[in-house]
Amino acid sequence: NYQLPLWIVVILMFITGVDTFTTSDHGVLGGVIVTLFLYGPASAGFTYIATFLFKSPSKCNLVLIVFNFIMGLAGPMAVFILRLIDASNRDDCFSGIEKCELGTLTTIASLIEWILRFFPAFNLGKALFFTINIQTFIFIEKDPDLTVWSPSVLLIEVIFLVFQSFLYLAIAVYIDILSTNPSAVLAWRKFVRIITCRCLCFWKKSTTDDGMMSHSTAPLDEDVIAEADRVESGDAEGDSIVLQKLKKVFANGKVAVDEMSLGIPPGQCFGLLGINGAGKTTSMGMLTAEFPPTSGDAFLAGFSVTNEPEQTRRMIGYAPQFDAHFANMTGREHVELYAAIKGVPKDAVKEATVLKLNEVGLNDYDSDRVSGGYSGGMKRKLSVAMATIGQPRIVFLDEPSTGMDPVARRDLWQVILNMVDGNGKAEDKTSVILTTHSMEECEAICSRIGIMAAGNLRCLGSAQHLKSRFGKGFQVEMKIKGVGSEDDDYQSVQSALTNNSYIRSSRKEDIPEEEFDDQPDIEAADGGNTNTTLLSLDKVRAMAESLTGDDYISSKITPDDPSGYVIYKSATSDVGVPLDEFAAFCVEEMRMKAVLDLINAKYDGSILRERQDNKVRLEIPSEGVKISSIFATIEENKSALKLSDYGVSQTSLEQVFNMHAAEAEKWKQDTVDG
């Protein structure tokens, strides 16, 4: 890629007649071509090393462009000007008799040269700048046969470029290897901590050899403790994935993963659930040797991710949370590339690629499009194809179904299940760690699930085990029939409200004209039609208490109660709440009260968990209660309670997840406060 623009530049110099670069006198043309040729590999290695100093590619690109411009232009000019000034200040330089002796400015220029020669851009700029000024050096050196290959012109710069071409590329490769080796990174960080005396400022003597901050660990569940004991005892040696007290503490002291121990056998899909910030992606990063753990270790098929990252990478597939694609490559090219990397035989790459693309739902047309034009769902499909090509023994999928439609999501589930099962071959079974926010997805494809919060597993087991163990009872959802104008209950309540003393005493025709202005609470329209009677807040509450004989309904007409807020807002307005609207509200609340009263009377300890308009969800303790008895109770009273539909179920996985997330957050807050 570099040779093409190099020769284009040389040809353009001849076409445009740039004699200062194209003349063969004093070896100018040869010097220019050699310098340009050597700058390419020297600059490539230097630039690659510099990229490790930046996290943003755009920022790195901008800084390097500016830096190389300054080094290539300002540096050589400064050196040349210092030499020229020093030469012009001495008479012997212009006597035409002998060479100039070195002066102070020339010495300074030489010092600057030796420092800046470690930057390829300076060597290029100085070599070209001094080449076009070869006549000046001939005059100063008093040597008409002087060529550009003189040490005072470009010879030293060419030697440096040759040296840098090998040195910087070797350093770049070495840094790249070290940066992807967790044990090397860990050793380097430990060395930096010692050098900077950071351990004296932030780290206590009681911490481990890895310099971890002391940290209060959240209490662990008995299933999690049992799993940790299994791992520590060696019973998990046959598992494909083994985590041994894996811990990650970031530089700011945040404990992202807190001594997590886990074993995953071959042919198991393990679901890792957790809110954002729970430590899921950090765990993935350590398992894929993207960065080292602070302490502990993980083993993939027996190989340590800390000490043997090269071996572990050969047997894993990884679909990261954020798609790692090349925008200008097609989907087919991506999968073919990864197939070759994973060791798929060359003659089988194309066939394996076609099968995998079809398996994840990318047709021929989509496969031959550049990935930069893919939708979010298509990018996730491509990531899964790249991760699973070659039937790896271990696969990590970080939220793989994000952005997919329901049909594509279920197709993906089947792909994962087939891969876990090894397509019926025991030797091809794959262990999968799946992170997701979809409880449905976890229940559909994961044989074991772990809920992660505050950096550690809060619970562990199958979906049914988690629901049975942590579920606080049966979930009963009921929906009350809507209230209509032909509804018997509505007509009865409206009649009762119409005959209420507050209505009768407030009709316009029953109030003396001189007293009408003193009745601001209730206003009648259309000749006292009760359907358009408007009521104020005080009257509404009084009528509700008169209707039910208690404050059940009236207590809900507040700005803080979702069910009564609309009535409260209308009643406190300048207009008031219409009688028919208030009557419908009363009917709905009376029906809701009947439902709650029945459940509370039949099942002690029942809890109202959620209510939305005419829908309600209650939790009934499971101890001593059969699900059949709940169905029987509701079915017997369905007509009397005016229920349109209902359902009874166990505590859902989502509710178990929310419970553990809330408990972990509460524990975390208590730890901070206390």
XYZ file of C-alpha atoms in Angstrom:
674
model
C 0.000 0.000 0.000
C 2.921 2.355 0.649
C 4.866 1.580 -2.532
C 2.113 2.805 -4.844
C 1.935 6.395 -3.540
C 5.752 6.417 -3.277
C 6.265 5.851 -6.992
C 3.374 8.151 -7.855
C 5.198 10.929 -5.981
C 8.437 10.189 -7.860
C 6.651 10.216 -11.231
C 4.877 13.476 -10.388
C 8.232 15.072 -9.546
C 9.458 14.262 -13.052
C 6.210 15.398 -14.681
C 6.166 18.733 -12.862
C 9.883 19.265 -13.386
C 11.029 19.531 -9.772
C 14.738 19.607 -10.671
C 15.922 19.898 -7.079
C 14.668 16.338 -6.454
C 15.019 14.741 -9.900
C 18.553 15.809 -10.836
C 21.176 13.081 -10.824
C 23.911 15.539 -9.788
C 25.552 14.717 -6.458
C 23.315 11.628 -6.087
C 20.166 13.677 -5.357
C 17.596 11.458 -7.132
C 18.921 8.239 -5.615
C 18.990 9.796 -2.156
C 15.382 10.993 -2.455
C 14.074 7.597 -3.605
C 15.972 5.656 -0.924
C 14.802 8.044 1.810
C 11.161 7.842 0.736
C 11.376 4.054 0.453
C 12.812 3.590 3.965
C 10.426 6.021 5.614
C 7.444 3.684 5.055
C 8.423 0.725 7.281
C 10.101 2.976 9.864
C 6.994 5.138 10.185
C 4.667 2.109 10.307
C 6.415 0.641 13.335
C 6.642 4.002 15.109
C 2.956 4.745 14.488
C 1.854 1.340 15.768
C 3.788 1.874 18.991
C 2.210 5.311 19.404
C -1.310 3.866 19.128
C -0.894 2.185 22.514
C -0.863 5.646 24.104
C -4.392 6.453 22.915
C -7.866 5.047 23.445
C -9.533 7.044 20.663
C -8.442 6.238 17.067
C -9.501 9.665 15.795
C -7.529 11.450 18.512
C -4.494 9.274 17.829
C -4.709 10.013 14.103
C -4.939 13.772 14.653
C -2.075 13.923 17.163
C 0.253 11.844 14.974
C -0.460 13.948 11.889
C 0.352 17.161 13.741
C 3.387 15.608 15.460
C 4.865 14.236 12.222
C 4.256 17.542 10.463
C 6.146 19.449 13.166
C 8.977 16.895 13.314
C 9.317 16.727 9.538
C 9.213 20.473 8.868
C 10.084 22.533 11.931
C 12.842 20.202 13.181
C 14.996 20.158 10.016
C 14.480 23.888 9.454
C 15.629 24.674 12.995
C 18.765 22.544 12.563
C 19.536 24.059 9.160
C 19.042 27.647 10.358
C 21.300 27.107 13.390
C 24.049 25.737 11.141
C 23.618 28.553 8.638
C 23.714 31.301 11.302
C 26.819 29.786 12.869
C 28.513 29.568 9.490
C 27.658 33.158 8.520
C 29.115 34.484 11.787
C 32.580 33.135 11.012
C 34.819 34.719 8.370
C 36.613 31.510 7.512
C 33.413 30.076 6.098
C 33.357 32.717 3.373
C 37.091 33.155 2.801
C 37.035 30.356 0.281
C 40.297 29.006 1.691
C 39.427 26.295 4.250
C 36.537 24.478 5.891
C 34.516 25.971 8.712
C 35.302 24.948 12.259
C 32.401 23.897 14.488
C 30.842 26.698 16.507
C 28.454 26.766 19.458
C 25.283 26.882 17.353
C 26.484 24.005 15.222
C 27.088 21.963 18.361
C 23.548 22.738 19.529
C 22.202 21.794 16.108
C 24.037 18.470 16.259
C 22.609 17.748 19.715
C 19.072 18.474 18.481
C 19.693 16.248 15.470
C 20.712 13.246 17.549
C 17.654 13.589 19.744
C 15.157 14.082 16.920
C 16.652 11.310 14.773
C 14.666 8.818 16.842
C 11.550 10.087 15.031
C 11.196 8.856 11.403
C 9.416 12.042 10.301
C 12.455 14.131 11.285
C 14.819 11.876 9.338
C 12.623 12.161 6.260
C 12.221 15.921 6.535
C 15.909 16.586 7.238
C 17.090 14.302 4.448
C 14.837 15.981 1.867
C 15.471 19.498 3.180
C 19.255 19.086 3.179
C 19.135 17.386 -0.234
C 17.528 20.381 -1.937
C 20.172 22.571 -0.251
C 23.127 20.443 -1.376
C 24.796 23.464 -2.975
C 24.893 25.230 0.371
C 26.751 22.306 1.945
C 29.141 22.157 -1.012
C 29.956 25.809 -0.344
C 30.352 25.331 3.411
C 32.413 22.131 3.082
C 34.515 23.569 0.235
C 34.112 20.238 -1.565
C 32.698 20.413 -5.114
C 32.507 16.605 -5.251
C 30.273 16.405 -2.151
C 27.215 14.119 -2.574
C 24.012 13.679 -0.608
C 25.494 10.508 0.875
C 27.793 12.620 3.012
C 27.218 12.303 6.802
C 26.485 16.031 6.913
C 23.602 15.645 4.427
C 21.515 12.429 4.636
C 23.739 9.392 5.231
C 23.129 9.287 8.987
C 19.378 9.787 8.490
C 19.229 6.889 6.034
C 21.094 4.664 8.494
C 18.641 5.641 11.224
C 15.658 4.868 8.984
C 17.056 1.402 8.230
C 17.669 0.817 11.924
C 14.186 2.089 12.879
C 12.475 -0.083 10.260
C 13.570 -3.180 12.165
C 13.655 -1.810 15.709
C 10.222 -0.162 15.814
C 8.481 -3.053 14.079
C 10.064 -5.490 16.537
C 9.055 -3.322 19.500
C 5.507 -2.975 18.115
C 5.109 -6.745 17.760
C 6.551 -7.331 21.232
C 4.245 -4.751 22.838
C 1.277 -6.256 21.012
C 2.111 -9.701 22.379
C 2.617 -8.383 25.902
C -0.531 -6.253 25.830
C -2.650 -9.329 25.122
C -0.906 -11.461 27.744
C -2.708 -10.952 31.069
C 0.229 -12.138 33.181
C 2.593 -9.696 31.448
C 0.141 -6.823 31.850
C -0.338 -7.710 35.511
C 3.431 -7.787 36.091
C 3.845 -4.442 34.325
C 1.129 -2.796 36.394
C 2.615 -4.204 39.559
C 6.000 -2.796 38.566
C 4.467 0.615 37.847
C 2.753 0.634 41.245
C 6.053 -0.026 42.972
C 7.905 2.609 40.968
C 5.288 5.285 41.592
C 4.951 4.312 45.272
C 1.246 4.067 44.749
C 1.089 1.250 47.258
C 2.166 3.720 49.968
C -0.615 6.148 49.082
C -3.624 3.973 48.413
C -2.924 0.363 49.246
C -2.870 -1.119 52.738
C -0.286 -3.562 54.029
C -3.023 -6.102 54.650
C -3.849 -6.456 50.973
C -2.659 -9.377 48.918
C 0.495 -9.502 46.823
C -1.517 -8.192 43.908
C -2.167 -4.930 45.685
C -5.923 -5.271 46.026
C -7.895 -2.846 48.072
C -9.696 -4.217 51.100
C -13.304 -4.812 50.244
C -16.363 -5.858 52.162
C -17.862 -8.874 50.408
C -21.618 -9.252 50.111
C -23.080 -12.350 51.804
C -23.230 -15.316 49.426
C -26.075 -17.720 48.792
C -25.665 -21.357 49.830
C -25.776 -22.544 46.200
C -22.993 -20.107 45.299
C -20.932 -21.267 48.289
C -21.473 -24.909 47.318
C -20.276 -24.160 43.778
C -17.181 -22.390 45.118
C -16.431 -25.404 47.335
C -16.824 -27.717 44.334
C -14.328 -25.650 42.361
C -11.834 -25.384 45.229
C -12.002 -29.114 45.987
C -11.037 -29.997 42.415
C -14.348 -31.614 41.502
C -14.673 -29.155 38.605
C -11.441 -30.215 36.885
C -13.360 -31.844 34.052
C -15.378 -28.690 33.348
C -14.667 -26.721 30.185
C -14.737 -23.383 32.012
C -13.476 -22.967 35.573
C -13.283 -19.681 37.473
C -11.215 -19.742 40.661
C -11.787 -16.730 42.911
C -11.648 -14.443 39.908
C -11.376 -10.814 40.982
C -11.002 -7.505 39.169
C -10.292 -4.192 40.887
C -9.938 -1.136 38.660
C -7.469 1.693 39.228
C -10.099 3.847 40.929
C -10.685 1.141 43.533
C -13.970 -0.149 42.117
C -14.406 -3.898 42.601
C -16.018 -5.039 39.346
C -15.788 -8.787 39.995
C -15.361 -10.074 43.543
C -13.702 -13.507 43.875
C -16.170 -15.357 41.688
C -15.861 -19.155 41.512
C -17.769 -21.182 38.945
C -17.505 -24.330 36.847
C -19.298 -24.976 33.550
C -19.192 -28.526 32.123
C -19.042 -29.361 28.394
C -22.334 -29.023 26.560
C -23.920 -26.549 28.967
C -25.331 -23.123 28.153
C -24.850 -20.939 31.209
C -26.890 -17.741 31.448
C -25.258 -14.822 33.238
C -27.831 -12.228 34.238
C -27.243 -8.859 35.828
C -28.043 -5.188 35.608
C -25.640 -2.838 33.839
C -22.523 -2.489 35.961
C -22.964 -5.846 37.694
C -19.661 -7.154 36.280
C -20.831 -9.326 33.360
C -18.777 -7.689 30.611
C -15.745 -7.411 32.909
C -15.989 -11.151 33.551
C -16.141 -11.755 29.802
C -13.080 -9.560 29.304
C -11.034 -11.605 31.775
C -12.216 -14.946 30.386
C -11.199 -13.934 26.861
C -7.813 -12.645 28.127
C -8.684 -9.134 27.017
C -7.301 -7.846 30.316
C -5.877 -9.591 33.393
C -7.650 -10.319 36.663
C -6.379 -8.588 39.770
C -6.275 -11.959 41.507
C -7.499 -15.473 40.946
C -7.499 -17.251 37.615
C -9.742 -18.892 35.054
C -9.147 -22.061 33.069
C -10.569 -22.822 29.640
C -10.263 -26.507 28.736
C -7.460 -26.723 31.297
C -5.451 -23.727 30.056
C -4.942 -20.655 32.238
C -6.213 -17.404 30.719
C -3.552 -15.549 32.728
C -0.487 -17.621 31.866
C -1.523 -19.366 28.643
C -3.665 -16.859 26.722
C -2.472 -18.069 23.306
C -3.790 -21.585 23.927
C -7.122 -20.377 25.307
C -7.737 -18.090 22.332
C -7.397 -21.010 19.926
C -10.472 -22.729 21.349
C -12.924 -19.905 22.032
C -15.411 -17.857 20.080
C -16.487 -14.442 21.322
C -19.344 -12.168 20.266
C -18.713 -8.942 22.231
C -21.406 -6.560 23.393
C -20.348 -4.006 20.779
C -19.875 -5.413 17.280
C -16.218 -5.691 16.221
C -16.579 -5.408 12.458
C -14.619 -3.806 9.640
C -17.009 -1.406 7.941
C -15.529 -1.950 4.459
C -15.564 -5.759 4.550
C -18.557 -7.863 3.574
C -20.224 -10.269 5.957
C -18.895 -13.212 3.945
C -15.337 -11.880 4.136
C -15.633 -11.513 7.912
C -16.700 -15.121 8.415
C -14.099 -16.459 5.952
C -11.398 -14.525 7.805
C -12.419 -15.968 11.165
C -12.739 -19.446 9.687
C -9.130 -19.231 8.509
C -7.979 -17.880 11.884
C -9.713 -20.739 13.715
C -8.026 -23.381 11.606
C -10.806 -24.457 9.272
C -9.110 -26.308 6.353
C -8.561 -24.013 3.395
C -10.611 -26.131 0.999
C -13.549 -26.144 3.466
C -13.603 -22.435 4.337
C -16.071 -21.331 1.663
C -18.516 -24.170 2.305
C -18.357 -23.684 6.086
C -18.909 -19.949 5.615
C -22.006 -20.441 3.467
C -23.507 -22.899 5.956
C -22.839 -20.628 8.921
C -24.247 -17.510 7.235
C -27.410 -19.383 6.278
C -27.655 -20.787 9.799
C -27.714 -17.322 11.400
C -30.135 -15.963 8.803
C -27.892 -13.958 6.451
C -28.780 -14.700 2.819
C -26.411 -14.407 -0.150
C -27.406 -10.822 -0.876
C -26.817 -9.648 2.697
C -23.617 -11.675 3.010
C -22.061 -9.864 0.050
C -22.867 -6.389 1.386
C -20.320 -4.428 3.419
C -21.044 -4.672 7.132
C -21.085 -0.900 7.520
C -24.548 -0.900 5.919
C -26.000 -3.591 8.171
C -28.817 -2.966 10.623
C -28.282 -3.603 14.332
C -29.884 -7.040 14.174
C -27.846 -8.069 11.125
C -24.640 -6.997 12.848
C -25.482 -9.204 15.812
C -26.139 -12.132 13.448
C -22.739 -11.568 11.850
C -21.054 -11.407 15.262
C -22.610 -14.743 16.239
C -21.506 -16.292 12.939
C -17.940 -15.060 13.492
C -17.938 -16.401 17.055
C -19.335 -19.849 16.245
C -17.607 -20.670 12.948
C -15.412 -23.753 13.304
C -17.435 -25.259 16.193
C -15.211 -23.889 19.002
C -15.205 -25.739 22.327
C -16.116 -22.596 24.265
C -18.226 -19.627 23.151
C -18.930 -16.343 24.915
C -22.007 -14.444 23.749
C -22.492 -10.974 25.226
C -26.123 -9.956 24.602
C -26.228 -11.639 21.164
C -29.928 -11.063 20.413
C -29.963 -7.292 20.966
C -31.738 -5.558 18.089
C -33.193 -8.741 16.592
C -36.854 -9.224 15.779
C -38.728 -12.061 17.570
C -38.439 -14.517 14.676
C -34.704 -13.924 14.237
C -34.226 -14.191 17.997
C -35.802 -17.650 18.083
C -33.735 -18.748 15.105
C -30.646 -17.637 17.012
C -31.738 -19.676 20.028
C -31.876 -22.763 17.838
C -28.376 -22.027 16.518
C -27.057 -21.842 20.083
C -28.868 -25.018 21.160
C -27.512 -26.934 18.148
C -24.008 -25.718 18.927
C -24.279 -26.675 22.613
C -25.510 -30.133 21.622
C -22.708 -30.468 19.071
C -25.292 -31.182 16.378
C -25.735 -34.611 17.947
C -22.004 -35.399 18.285
C -20.725 -35.741 21.856
C -17.172 -34.746 20.900
C -18.418 -31.487 19.344
C -20.372 -30.242 22.352
C -19.746 -26.600 23.172
C -19.871 -24.772 26.490
C -21.550 -21.379 26.215
C -21.680 -18.392 28.546
C -24.533 -16.126 27.546
C -25.207 -12.687 28.997
C -28.583 -11.144 28.311
C -31.281 -8.875 29.686
C -34.005 -11.182 28.356
C -35.371 -13.566 30.979
C -37.329 -15.365 28.262
C -34.105 -16.021 26.378
C -32.407 -17.395 29.478
C -35.265 -19.756 30.282
C -35.426 -20.959 26.669
C -31.795 -21.964 26.125
C -29.876 -21.935 29.431
C -29.745 -25.105 31.519
C -28.175 -23.174 34.387
C -28.425 -19.512 35.329
C -26.459 -17.218 37.585
C -27.705 -13.807 38.653
C -24.830 -11.388 39.146
C -24.958 -8.233 41.258
C -22.339 -6.152 43.079
C -19.541 -8.100 41.382
C -20.523 -11.618 42.416
C -23.087 -14.353 41.882
C -26.136 -13.848 44.058
C -27.786 -17.141 43.150
C -27.122 -20.140 40.952
C -29.169 -22.966 39.465
C -31.724 -23.861 36.828
C -34.570 -21.463 36.076
C -37.041 -23.714 37.895
C -34.729 -24.032 40.901
C -34.361 -20.270 41.195
C -38.100 -19.686 40.923
C -38.891 -22.394 43.463
C -36.211 -21.354 45.927
C -36.464 -17.591 45.766
C -40.056 -17.204 44.677
C -42.104 -15.833 47.542
C -45.315 -17.466 46.424
C -47.807 -17.659 43.606
C -48.462 -14.676 41.396
C -52.162 -14.037 40.786
C -53.096 -11.585 38.053
C -56.729 -10.513 37.643
C -58.498 -8.091 35.372
C -61.839 -6.577 36.360
C -64.479 -5.967 33.711
C -64.753 -2.412 32.466
C -67.615 -0.253 33.729
C -70.261 0.647 31.128
C -73.414 2.751 31.229
C -75.565 -0.411 30.933
C -73.776 -2.088 33.819
C -76.125 -2.946 36.700
C -73.543 -1.948 39.304
C -73.003 1.386 37.576
C -76.712 2.179 37.423
C -77.144 1.229 41.077
C -74.246 3.414 42.230
C -75.307 6.319 40.030
C -78.829 6.104 41.447
C -77.473 6.079 44.988
C -75.281 9.077 44.292
C -78.118 10.932 42.558
C -80.380 10.447 45.564
C -77.590 11.457 47.899
C -78.480 14.459 50.075
C -75.528 16.379 48.659
C -76.981 16.140 45.176
C -80.589 16.813 46.118
C -79.734 19.834 48.226
C -77.514 21.251 45.532
C -79.732 21.263 42.440
C -80.225 24.683 41.031
C -84.053 24.548 41.011
C -84.107 23.624 44.728
C -81.889 26.507 45.837
C -83.328 29.991 46.356
C -81.971 32.430 43.804
C -80.490 34.649 46.480
C -78.582 31.654 47.922
C -77.353 30.125 44.643
C -74.205 32.194 44.585
C -73.305 30.802 47.993
C -73.096 27.212 46.612
C -69.652 27.008 44.947
C -69.039 23.331 45.693
C -71.499 21.780 43.228
C -72.809 23.112 39.984
C -75.559 21.658 37.796
C -75.868 22.161 34.067
C -78.601 21.481 31.522
C -81.440 22.015 33.964
C -80.005 19.787 36.686
C -79.275 16.700 34.562
C -77.402 14.341 36.897
C -75.156 13.075 34.111
C -73.566 16.506 33.889
C -73.587 17.351 37.580
C -70.122 18.574 38.555
C -68.710 17.855 42.001
C -65.964 19.454 44.056
C -63.337 17.602 46.112
C -65.071 17.923 49.493
C -68.400 16.737 48.131
C -66.765 13.832 46.268
C -65.063 12.544 49.401
C -68.206 12.986 51.503
C -70.343 11.153 48.945
C -67.819 8.299 48.700
C -67.861 7.774 52.468
C -71.663 7.923 52.472
C -71.783 5.333 49.684
C -69.453 2.715 51.240
C -69.709 3.562 54.919
C -65.910 3.848 55.224
C -63.007 5.823 53.780
C -61.751 3.123 51.382
C -62.698 5.100 48.257
C -62.342 8.603 49.686
C -58.790 7.877 50.880
C -57.762 7.146 47.294
C -58.857 10.562 45.997
C -55.439 12.138 46.577
C -52.619 13.377 44.365
C -50.428 10.474 45.532
C -52.734 7.576 44.661
C -52.504 6.539 40.969
C -56.030 5.113 40.893
C -57.696 8.220 42.327
C -55.461 10.910 40.882
C -57.667 11.616 37.842
C -60.739 12.141 40.041
C -58.703 14.318 42.417
C -57.388 16.458 39.574
C -60.871 17.000 38.110
C -62.463 17.663 41.513
C -59.874 20.314 42.386
C -60.236 22.101 39.058
C -62.478 25.112 38.499
C -65.032 22.889 36.762
C -65.258 19.834 39.031
C -65.661 16.114 38.307
C -68.776 14.891 36.415
C -71.104 12.667 38.402
C -71.093 9.853 35.823
C -67.281 9.746 35.833
C -67.233 9.635 39.628
C -69.850 6.861 39.641
C -67.751 4.718 37.278
C -64.710 5.286 39.510
C -66.661 4.171 42.584
C -67.867 0.991 40.864
C -64.327 0.065 39.803
C -62.918 0.679 43.287
C -65.714 -1.295 44.957
C -65.044 -4.239 42.648
C -61.314 -3.988 43.324
C -61.987 -3.955 47.075
C -64.120 -7.076 46.750
C -61.262 -8.861 44.967
C -58.697 -7.859 47.588
C -61.014 -8.731 50.461
C -61.624 -12.209 49.054
C -57.929 -13.008 48.543
C -56.928 -11.606 51.946
C -59.696 -13.581 53.660
C -58.761 -16.860 51.952
C -54.960 -16.575 52.071
C -53.117 -15.013 54.983
C -50.078 -12.942 54.119
C -51.236 -12.036 50.620
C -49.523 -8.937 49.245
C -50.683 -6.472 46.609
C -47.652 -6.215 44.327
C -48.957 -4.160 41.442
C -52.040 -2.407 40.168
C -52.689 -0.732 36.833
C -56.191 0.663 36.346
C -58.507 -2.373 36.423
C -55.655 -4.927 36.500
C -54.071 -6.172 39.706
C -51.251 -8.562 40.635
C -51.143 -10.182 44.069
C -48.648 -12.499 45.698
C -49.980 -15.438 47.707
C -47.530 -17.300 49.995
C -46.921 -20.793 48.638
C -46.523 -22.489 52.015
C -49.457 -24.840 52.571
C -51.246 -23.567 49.468
C -51.889 -25.547 46.304
C -52.163 -23.799 43.003
C -55.333 -25.786 42.287
C -57.054 -24.271 45.328
C -56.313 -20.774 44.075
C -57.858 -21.582 40.708
C -60.907 -23.082 42.412
C -61.413 -20.052 44.666
C -61.218 -17.561 41.826
C -63.365 -19.635 39.490
C -66.120 -19.935 42.109
C -66.202 -16.166 42.590
C -65.384 -15.065 39.050
C -68.923 -13.925 38.266
C -69.468 -12.146 41.583
C -66.116 -10.369 41.324
C -66.854 -9.291 37.731
C -63.538 -10.686 36.444
C -62.881 -10.686 32.715
C -59.784 -12.895 32.973
C -57.210 -14.099 35.482
C -54.042 -16.145 35.743
C -52.001 -17.929 38.408
C -48.283 -18.636 38.071
C -45.091 -19.137 39.982
C -42.804 -16.210 40.707
C -41.171 -15.356 37.384
C -37.439 -15.361 36.759
C -37.627 -11.626 36.148
C -39.090 -11.096 39.623
C -36.322 -13.211 41.167
C -33.785 -11.148 39.223
C -35.295 -7.854 40.372
C -35.338 -9.062 43.974
C -31.628 -9.942 43.978
C -30.670 -6.755 42.149
C -32.576 -4.669 44.697
C -31.019 -6.544 47.634
C -27.521 -6.086 46.220
C -28.108 -2.390 45.652
C -29.435 -2.018 49.202
C -26.437 -3.862 50.617
C -24.095 -1.694 48.550
C -25.768 1.494 49.767
C -25.696 0.315 53.389
C -21.991 -0.464 53.026
C -21.290 3.035 51.685
C -23.393 4.716 54.371
C -22.184 2.600 57.222
